Amino acid sequence: MTISRLSPLAALLLLACPNNGVPDTQPDDTLPDDDDSTAPGDDDDAGDDDDATDDDDATDDDDATDDDDVGDDDDDVAPPPVRFVAFGDQGTGSANQQAVANVVEQVCDAQGCDFVLLLGDNHYDIGVEDVNDDLWQTQFEIPYANIDLPFYPSLGNHDGGDDFLGGTGINVSQGDNQVDYTAFSTKWTMPGRWYNHQHGDVEFLALDTSSVFFDGLYIPFLTDDFPSIVDSQEAWLAGALANTTASWKIAYGHHPYLSNGPHGNAGSYEGFPGIPYVDGGKIKDFMDDNVCGNVDLYLCGHDHSRQWLTGTCSGTALMVSGAGAKTTDFEGTNQTVWQEDQDPGFVWIEIDGGSATVEWWDLNGSLNYSDILAKPLP
């Protein structure tokens, strides 16, 4: 370990730490036979039933509309499929960002997409100064001009940086500028640092893991009150999970729980286990206490690669899709369903009933891998 890798962030953190010297989450090629029709059918026979008009029980019976007296009841309409793409670490304004955006456009035109999830580091290197920052054009509006879909972002560490500490995520107000931009864009949809949105039978929960990274840190006049910020997020998340009626629950944020990239696994980030904050221990604690076992899938970035981990956290499937514009080589040895670290790209997911079709695409327009994430439904 070298002290130079921790400075100047470590110097600030040492002020606060003076004493420190679910579902079946594996691929399943068998799609379950899912009958979403669970409520009783709409039957007029118990009351006034005009067989000559509303219901022709003696002759033709349109099972798809009014009454299914003679067979299976299809009156309950199953939720429509939900299709989306997810990627992070894209905010570079580079040719690779544009190339990935072009393939996203092609795949969504061919297969359908309802929206885009952004997994943080939306603006390198230290975020945007305000809603009028030129980076909005070069790193968002121009690259995704041809994708006419809502974008639901989460915040990464580079979205809350400053000139002194760099892209650490410790500058809360810098990240808040991205929340404010929602009022100025027809695509950018970020109502808060954390928020939820439901589509069909899927609840999506956008997490602010950059604040979680500094949970417990509060130096008056130097930092924000991170313990209070994280407490508020935990209370919101518990309420959102308790109130949703969706069968699927997907959380997404920036920092990984498990990853084979250079950042590594939460609790030992950067190969520094036991170093407060730097090791990502607060991320691991937050995930263990609030996310793991409570959602079906956690999507993240931070490491610039594409990974579908074999391991889970209490049954929650884990995927890293942080190659929205660049890549870094693998260093870890976690087992994976599939992984790739050479080409930027993204993940496309379709959720239909109890099955999620997962496709990994690269900037060349190649489908690299596809499989099924299955979830038993009632």
Short mmCIF file of C-alpha atoms in Angstrom, two decimals:
data_model
loop_
_atom_site.label_atom_id
_atom_site.label_comp_id
_atom_site.label_asym_id
_atom_site.label_seq_id
_atom_site.Cartn_x
_atom_site.Cartn_y
_atom_site.Cartn_z
CA MET A 1 0.00 0.00 0.00
CA THR A 2 1.28 3.45 -0.85
CA ILE A 3 0.09 6.60 0.84
CA SER A 4 0.17 8.50 -2.44
CA ARG A 5 -2.78 6.47 -3.79
CA LEU A 6 -4.97 7.68 -0.90
CA SER A 7 -4.14 11.39 -0.91
CA PRO A 8 -5.65 13.96 -0.75
CA LEU A 9 -8.90 12.13 0.07
CA ALA A 10 -7.23 10.05 2.77
CA ALA A 11 -5.97 13.15 4.51
CA LEU A 12 -9.51 14.46 4.83
CA LEU A 13 -10.92 11.13 5.95
CA LEU A 14 -8.25 10.69 8.61
CA LEU A 15 -9.64 13.80 10.31
CA ALA A 16 -12.79 11.80 10.94
CA CYS A 17 -10.96 8.51 11.66
CA PRO A 18 -7.94 9.37 13.82
CA ASN A 19 -7.63 5.90 15.28
CA ASN A 20 -7.16 4.14 12.01
CA GLY A 21 -3.38 3.88 11.36
CA VAL A 22 -35.89 -13.87 -3.69
CA PRO A 23 -35.48 -15.28 -6.99
CA ASP A 24 -33.56 -17.90 -8.86
CA THR A 25 -30.67 -15.73 -9.89
CA GLN A 26 -28.84 -18.20 -12.10
CA PRO A 27 -29.41 -18.41 -15.85
CA ASP A 28 -32.36 -20.58 -16.68
CA ASP A 29 -32.96 -21.70 -20.23
CA THR A 30 -36.47 -22.92 -19.35
CA LEU A 31 -39.10 -20.23 -19.46
CA PRO A 32 -41.80 -20.83 -16.85
CA ASP A 33 -45.38 -21.25 -18.01
CA ASP A 34 -46.87 -18.21 -16.38
CA ASP A 35 -50.60 -17.65 -16.15
CA ASP A 36 -51.01 -14.12 -14.84
CA SER A 37 -54.78 -14.55 -14.68
CA THR A 38 -55.43 -15.00 -10.97
CA ALA A 39 -58.49 -12.88 -10.30
CA PRO A 40 -61.92 -14.37 -10.97
CA GLY A 41 -63.46 -13.73 -14.38
CA ASP A 42 -66.05 -11.11 -15.16
CA ASP A 43 -69.29 -13.07 -15.38
CA ASP A 44 -72.68 -11.57 -16.05
CA ASP A 45 -74.57 -14.84 -15.47
CA ALA A 46 -75.14 -14.16 -11.77
CA GLY A 47 -77.24 -11.09 -12.56
CA ASP A 48 -79.07 -9.68 -15.52
CA ASP A 49 -77.60 -11.51 -18.50
CA ASP A 50 -78.92 -10.65 -21.91
CA ASP A 51 -77.67 -13.54 -24.00
CA ALA A 52 -78.85 -11.93 -27.19
CA THR A 53 -76.53 -8.98 -26.70
CA ASP A 54 -73.81 -9.03 -24.06
CA ASP A 55 -73.11 -12.73 -23.69
CA ASP A 56 -73.88 -15.49 -26.17
CA ASP A 57 -73.30 -18.48 -23.91
CA ALA A 58 -75.29 -20.81 -26.12
CA THR A 59 -73.42 -19.94 -29.27
CA ASP A 60 -70.29 -17.90 -29.86
CA ASP A 61 -68.42 -16.85 -26.72
CA ASP A 62 -65.65 -14.31 -27.18
CA ASP A 63 -63.30 -15.43 -24.42
CA ALA A 64 -60.97 -12.50 -25.06
CA THR A 65 -63.63 -9.96 -24.14
CA ASP A 66 -66.73 -10.37 -22.00
CA ASP A 67 -67.15 -13.84 -20.50
CA ASP A 68 -65.14 -17.05 -20.29
CA ASP A 69 -67.79 -19.39 -18.99
CA VAL A 70 -66.76 -22.49 -20.87
CA GLY A 71 -62.99 -22.55 -20.54
CA ASP A 72 -59.96 -20.70 -19.31
CA ASP A 73 -60.63 -17.17 -18.14
CA ASP A 74 -58.43 -14.66 -19.99
CA ASP A 75 -60.25 -11.54 -18.81
CA ASP A 76 -57.25 -10.39 -16.72
CA VAL A 77 -54.69 -8.77 -18.96
CA ALA A 78 -51.09 -9.63 -18.11
CA PRO A 79 -48.74 -6.68 -17.59
CA PRO A 80 -46.94 -5.72 -20.80
CA PRO A 81 -43.26 -6.63 -21.20
CA VAL A 82 -40.80 -4.05 -19.89
CA ARG A 83 -37.72 -3.41 -22.04
CA PHE A 84 -34.77 -1.19 -21.19
CA VAL A 85 -31.03 -0.74 -21.57
CA ALA A 86 -28.57 0.03 -18.77
CA PHE A 87 -25.02 1.33 -18.80
CA GLY A 88 -22.80 3.65 -16.78
CA ASP A 89 -19.51 5.55 -16.80
CA GLN A 90 -20.48 6.98 -20.16
CA GLY A 91 -20.09 10.73 -19.62
CA THR A 92 -16.95 11.36 -21.65
CA GLY A 93 -18.10 12.99 -24.87
CA SER A 94 -15.81 10.53 -26.67
CA ALA A 95 -16.16 8.65 -29.94
CA ASN A 96 -16.76 5.48 -27.93
CA GLN A 97 -19.66 7.07 -26.08
CA GLN A 98 -21.21 7.98 -29.42
CA ALA A 99 -20.56 4.51 -30.85
CA VAL A 100 -22.31 2.84 -27.92
CA ALA A 101 -25.20 5.31 -28.25
CA ASN A 102 -25.56 4.41 -31.93
CA VAL A 103 -25.92 0.71 -31.11
CA VAL A 104 -28.38 1.48 -28.31
CA GLU A 105 -30.46 3.31 -30.91
CA GLN A 106 -30.27 0.36 -33.32
CA VAL A 107 -31.15 -2.27 -30.71
CA CYS A 108 -34.01 -0.23 -29.31
CA ASP A 109 -35.41 0.38 -32.78
CA ALA A 110 -35.24 -3.34 -33.58
CA GLN A 111 -36.28 -4.89 -30.26
CA GLY A 112 -38.01 -2.13 -28.37
CA CYS A 113 -36.98 -0.07 -25.34
CA ASP A 114 -39.15 1.80 -22.89
CA PHE A 115 -36.35 3.80 -21.25
CA VAL A 116 -32.64 3.97 -20.40
CA LEU A 117 -31.01 3.51 -16.99
CA LEU A 118 -27.77 5.43 -16.40
CA LEU A 119 -25.55 3.89 -13.74
CA GLY A 120 -23.52 6.93 -12.72
CA ASP A 121 -20.44 8.90 -13.76
CA ASN A 122 -22.65 10.81 -16.12
CA HIS A 123 -20.17 13.69 -16.40
CA TYR A 124 -16.42 13.27 -16.14
CA ASP A 125 -14.31 14.36 -14.39
CA ILE A 126 -16.00 16.22 -11.56
CA GLY A 127 -19.61 16.64 -12.68
CA VAL A 128 -21.42 19.73 -13.98
CA GLU A 129 -21.27 23.20 -12.46
CA ASP A 130 -24.92 24.00 -13.13
CA VAL A 131 -27.77 23.30 -15.56
CA ASN A 132 -26.12 25.45 -18.22
CA ASP A 133 -22.78 23.66 -18.20
CA ASP A 134 -21.54 22.89 -21.72
CA LEU A 135 -21.02 19.27 -20.65
CA TRP A 136 -24.76 18.72 -20.86
CA GLN A 137 -24.51 19.06 -24.61
CA THR A 138 -21.26 17.20 -25.26
CA GLN A 139 -21.82 14.36 -22.79
CA PHE A 140 -25.57 13.84 -22.92
CA GLU A 141 -27.77 15.75 -25.37
CA ILE A 142 -25.62 15.31 -28.49
CA PRO A 143 -24.58 11.64 -28.02
CA TYR A 144 -28.18 10.54 -27.32
CA ALA A 145 -29.97 12.96 -29.65
CA ASN A 146 -31.49 10.13 -31.70
CA ILE A 147 -32.73 8.12 -28.71
CA ASP A 148 -36.20 9.46 -27.99
CA LEU A 149 -36.68 7.80 -24.61
CA PRO A 150 -36.70 8.81 -20.94
CA PHE A 151 -33.31 8.50 -19.22
CA TYR A 152 -33.36 7.60 -15.53
CA PRO A 153 -29.90 8.36 -14.08
CA SER A 154 -28.16 7.56 -10.82
CA LEU A 155 -25.17 9.47 -9.45
CA GLY A 156 -21.57 8.25 -9.58
CA ASN A 157 -18.50 9.46 -7.72
CA HIS A 158 -17.35 11.61 -10.65
CA ASP A 159 -20.70 13.41 -10.60
CA GLY A 160 -19.89 14.94 -7.20
CA GLY A 161 -16.28 15.98 -7.56
CA ASP A 162 -14.32 19.16 -7.00
CA ASP A 163 -11.01 20.66 -8.03
CA PHE A 164 -9.24 19.70 -4.80
CA LEU A 165 -10.37 16.12 -4.18
CA GLY A 166 -11.21 15.18 -7.75
CA GLY A 167 -14.02 12.79 -8.62
CA THR A 168 -14.65 11.38 -5.17
CA GLY A 169 -18.39 12.05 -4.91
CA ILE A 170 -17.96 14.01 -1.67
CA ASN A 171 -19.35 17.24 -3.17
CA VAL A 172 -23.09 16.83 -2.67
CA SER A 173 -24.10 20.14 -4.25
CA GLN A 174 -22.31 19.23 -7.48
CA GLY A 175 -24.44 16.11 -7.78
CA ASP A 176 -27.58 18.10 -7.02
CA ASN A 177 -27.03 20.03 -10.26
CA GLN A 178 -27.98 16.87 -12.13
CA VAL A 179 -31.25 16.65 -10.20
CA ASP A 180 -31.98 20.25 -11.18
CA TYR A 181 -31.45 19.52 -14.87
CA THR A 182 -34.65 17.44 -14.91
CA ALA A 183 -36.63 20.69 -15.25
CA PHE A 184 -34.65 21.68 -18.36
CA SER A 185 -34.62 18.45 -20.38
CA THR A 186 -37.24 16.40 -22.18
CA LYS A 187 -35.24 13.19 -21.58
CA TRP A 188 -33.28 13.53 -18.36
CA THR A 189 -35.59 12.28 -15.57
CA MET A 190 -34.00 12.51 -12.13
CA PRO A 191 -36.44 13.84 -9.53
CA GLY A 192 -34.03 13.31 -6.63
CA ARG A 193 -30.70 11.84 -5.59
CA TRP A 194 -32.69 8.66 -4.98
CA TYR A 195 -36.13 7.86 -6.38
CA ASN A 196 -38.30 5.04 -7.71
CA HIS A 197 -40.37 4.51 -10.83
CA GLN A 198 -42.64 1.62 -11.85
CA HIS A 199 -43.14 0.27 -15.35
CA GLY A 200 -45.54 -2.61 -15.86
CA ASP A 201 -44.88 -5.18 -13.17
CA VAL A 202 -41.37 -3.88 -12.36
CA GLU A 203 -40.35 -1.42 -9.65
CA PHE A 204 -37.08 0.41 -10.25
CA LEU A 205 -35.15 1.99 -7.38
CA ALA A 206 -32.39 4.49 -8.18
CA LEU A 207 -29.82 4.61 -5.36
CA ASP A 208 -27.33 7.31 -4.42
CA THR A 209 -24.35 5.12 -3.57
CA SER A 210 -21.95 8.07 -3.73
CA SER A 211 -23.44 9.44 -0.50
CA VAL A 212 -23.50 5.96 1.00
CA PHE A 213 -19.75 5.68 0.32
CA PHE A 214 -19.18 8.41 2.95
CA ASP A 215 -21.77 7.27 5.50
CA GLY A 216 -20.61 8.20 9.00
CA LEU A 217 -18.46 11.10 7.82
CA TYR A 218 -19.34 14.57 9.07
CA ILE A 219 -16.77 17.30 9.55
CA PRO A 220 -18.56 20.60 10.28
CA PHE A 221 -17.76 23.32 7.75
CA LEU A 222 -15.86 20.80 5.61
CA THR A 223 -18.33 18.08 4.59
CA ASP A 224 -22.04 17.50 4.35
CA ASP A 225 -23.78 15.52 7.07
CA PHE A 226 -23.53 12.14 5.35
CA PRO A 227 -25.06 10.12 8.23
CA SER A 228 -28.27 12.15 7.94
CA ILE A 229 -28.27 11.87 4.14
CA VAL A 230 -27.93 8.08 4.27
CA ASP A 231 -30.54 7.75 7.02
CA SER A 232 -33.02 9.58 4.80
CA GLN A 233 -32.22 7.32 1.87
CA GLU A 234 -32.65 4.19 3.98
CA ALA A 235 -36.04 5.38 5.22
CA TRP A 236 -37.17 6.13 1.66
CA LEU A 237 -35.97 2.73 0.40
CA ALA A 238 -37.75 0.81 3.16
CA GLY A 239 -40.98 2.65 2.36
CA ALA A 240 -40.66 2.16 -1.39
CA LEU A 241 -40.09 -1.58 -0.99
CA ALA A 242 -42.97 -1.91 1.45
CA ASN A 243 -45.43 -0.02 -0.73
CA THR A 244 -44.73 -1.44 -4.18
CA THR A 245 -47.12 -3.97 -5.69
CA ALA A 246 -44.73 -4.93 -8.50
CA SER A 247 -43.58 -8.54 -8.77
CA TRP A 248 -40.08 -7.55 -9.93
CA LYS A 249 -37.86 -5.15 -8.00
CA ILE A 250 -34.66 -3.82 -9.57
CA ALA A 251 -32.25 -1.49 -7.77
CA TYR A 252 -29.52 0.37 -9.59
CA GLY A 253 -26.68 2.62 -8.53
CA HIS A 254 -23.03 3.24 -9.22
CA HIS A 255 -20.89 1.22 -6.83
CA PRO A 256 -20.64 -2.58 -7.11
CA TYR A 257 -21.20 -5.17 -4.44
CA LEU A 258 -19.07 -7.71 -6.30
CA SER A 259 -16.85 -6.93 -9.27
CA ASN A 260 -13.83 -8.32 -11.08
CA GLY A 261 -12.73 -4.86 -12.17
CA PRO A 262 -9.92 -2.92 -10.48
CA HIS A 263 -12.29 -1.35 -7.94
CA GLY A 264 -13.20 -4.84 -6.77
CA ASN A 265 -15.64 -6.06 -4.12
CA ALA A 266 -17.29 -3.75 -1.61
CA GLY A 267 -15.37 -3.95 1.66
CA SER A 268 -12.04 -4.31 -0.11
CA TYR A 269 -12.19 -1.68 -2.85
CA GLU A 270 -8.87 -0.89 -4.52
CA GLY A 271 -7.27 -3.78 -2.64
CA PHE A 272 -7.42 -1.82 0.64
CA PRO A 273 -9.56 -3.84 3.08
CA GLY A 274 -9.85 -2.17 6.46
CA ILE A 275 -9.16 1.38 5.24
CA PRO A 276 -12.26 3.35 6.27
CA TYR A 277 -14.33 4.69 3.38
CA VAL A 278 -11.70 3.90 0.78
CA ASP A 279 -12.45 0.17 1.09
CA GLY A 280 -16.14 0.60 0.27
CA GLY A 281 -17.16 -0.91 3.58
CA LYS A 282 -20.07 1.51 3.86
CA ILE A 283 -21.34 0.32 0.48
CA LYS A 284 -21.25 -3.28 1.67
CA ASP A 285 -23.05 -2.42 4.91
CA PHE A 286 -25.77 -0.50 3.10
CA MET A 287 -26.29 -3.27 0.58
CA ASP A 288 -26.36 -5.99 3.22
CA ASP A 289 -28.82 -4.07 5.40
CA ASN A 290 -31.16 -2.64 2.77
CA VAL A 291 -30.82 -4.16 -0.69
CA CYS A 292 -29.59 -7.75 -0.62
CA GLY A 293 -32.50 -10.17 -0.52
CA ASN A 294 -35.04 -7.36 -0.96
CA VAL A 295 -34.70 -6.88 -4.72
CA ASP A 296 -34.31 -9.31 -7.60
CA LEU A 297 -31.44 -7.56 -9.38
CA TYR A 298 -28.85 -4.89 -8.62
CA LEU A 299 -27.31 -3.09 -11.62
CA CYS A 300 -24.22 -0.90 -11.25
CA GLY A 301 -21.17 0.58 -12.95
CA HIS A 302 -17.94 2.03 -11.47
CA ASP A 303 -15.79 -0.70 -13.01
CA HIS A 304 -15.58 -0.17 -16.76
CA SER A 305 -16.58 -3.62 -17.92
CA ARG A 306 -19.63 -5.82 -18.38
CA GLN A 307 -20.21 -8.60 -15.87
CA TRP A 308 -23.00 -10.96 -14.84
CA LEU A 309 -21.80 -12.35 -11.53
CA THR A 310 -22.58 -15.92 -10.49
CA GLY A 311 -22.52 -14.94 -6.83
CA THR A 312 -25.45 -13.07 -5.33
CA CYS A 313 -26.10 -11.09 -2.17
CA SER A 314 -28.77 -13.02 -0.29
CA GLY A 315 -30.34 -14.08 -3.58
CA THR A 316 -30.15 -10.71 -5.35
CA ALA A 317 -28.58 -11.09 -8.80
CA LEU A 318 -25.63 -8.80 -9.52
CA MET A 319 -24.63 -7.21 -12.84
CA VAL A 320 -21.99 -4.61 -13.69
CA SER A 321 -22.57 -2.54 -16.83
CA GLY A 322 -20.01 0.24 -16.54
CA ALA A 323 -18.63 0.19 -20.08
CA GLY A 324 -20.76 2.96 -21.56
CA ALA A 325 -17.69 4.63 -23.08
CA LYS A 326 -14.47 2.93 -21.94
CA THR A 327 -13.06 -0.24 -20.42
CA THR A 328 -10.56 -1.38 -17.80
CA ASP A 329 -8.99 -4.82 -17.46
CA PHE A 330 -10.22 -7.43 -15.01
CA GLU A 331 -8.24 -8.06 -11.85
CA GLY A 332 -10.67 -10.04 -9.69
CA THR A 333 -11.58 -13.71 -9.65
CA ASN A 334 -15.30 -13.75 -8.83
CA GLN A 335 -17.11 -16.41 -10.82
CA THR A 336 -19.36 -15.06 -13.54
CA VAL A 337 -22.10 -16.19 -15.85
CA TRP A 338 -20.44 -13.99 -18.45
CA GLN A 339 -17.98 -11.10 -18.48
CA GLU A 340 -16.05 -8.93 -20.97
CA ASP A 341 -13.54 -6.13 -20.44
CA GLN A 342 -12.28 -5.14 -23.88
CA ASP A 343 -15.21 -3.48 -25.66
CA PRO A 344 -17.56 -0.75 -24.43
CA GLY A 345 -21.20 -1.72 -24.53
CA PHE A 346 -24.40 -2.13 -22.54
CA VAL A 347 -27.03 -4.57 -21.34
CA TRP A 348 -30.54 -4.84 -22.83
CA ILE A 349 -33.20 -6.49 -20.65
CA GLU A 350 -36.76 -7.55 -21.36
CA ILE A 351 -38.95 -8.61 -18.44
CA ASP A 352 -42.03 -10.58 -19.39
CA GLY A 353 -43.88 -12.49 -16.68
CA GLY A 354 -41.40 -14.50 -14.67
CA SER A 355 -38.53 -14.24 -17.14
CA ALA A 356 -35.96 -11.57 -17.83
CA THR A 357 -34.13 -11.92 -21.13
CA VAL A 358 -30.64 -10.46 -20.70
CA GLU A 359 -28.56 -9.46 -23.73
CA TRP A 360 -25.07 -7.97 -23.67
CA TRP A 361 -24.19 -5.81 -26.70
CA ASP A 362 -20.94 -4.06 -27.69
CA LEU A 363 -20.15 -0.85 -29.56
CA ASN A 364 -19.67 -2.80 -32.80
CA GLY A 365 -23.31 -3.86 -32.81
CA SER A 366 -22.52 -7.46 -31.86
CA LEU A 367 -24.66 -9.46 -29.47
CA ASN A 368 -22.02 -10.98 -27.21
CA TYR A 369 -24.14 -13.07 -24.84
CA SER A 370 -27.78 -13.78 -24.04
CA ASP A 371 -29.48 -15.76 -21.31
CA ILE A 372 -32.52 -15.83 -19.01
CA LEU A 373 -32.87 -14.62 -15.42
CA ALA A 374 -35.91 -16.41 -14.03
CA LYS A 375 -38.16 -15.43 -11.14
CA PRO A 376 -40.94 -17.68 -9.83
CA LEU A 377 -44.22 -15.77 -9.73
CA PRO A 378 -47.29 -16.58 -7.60
#
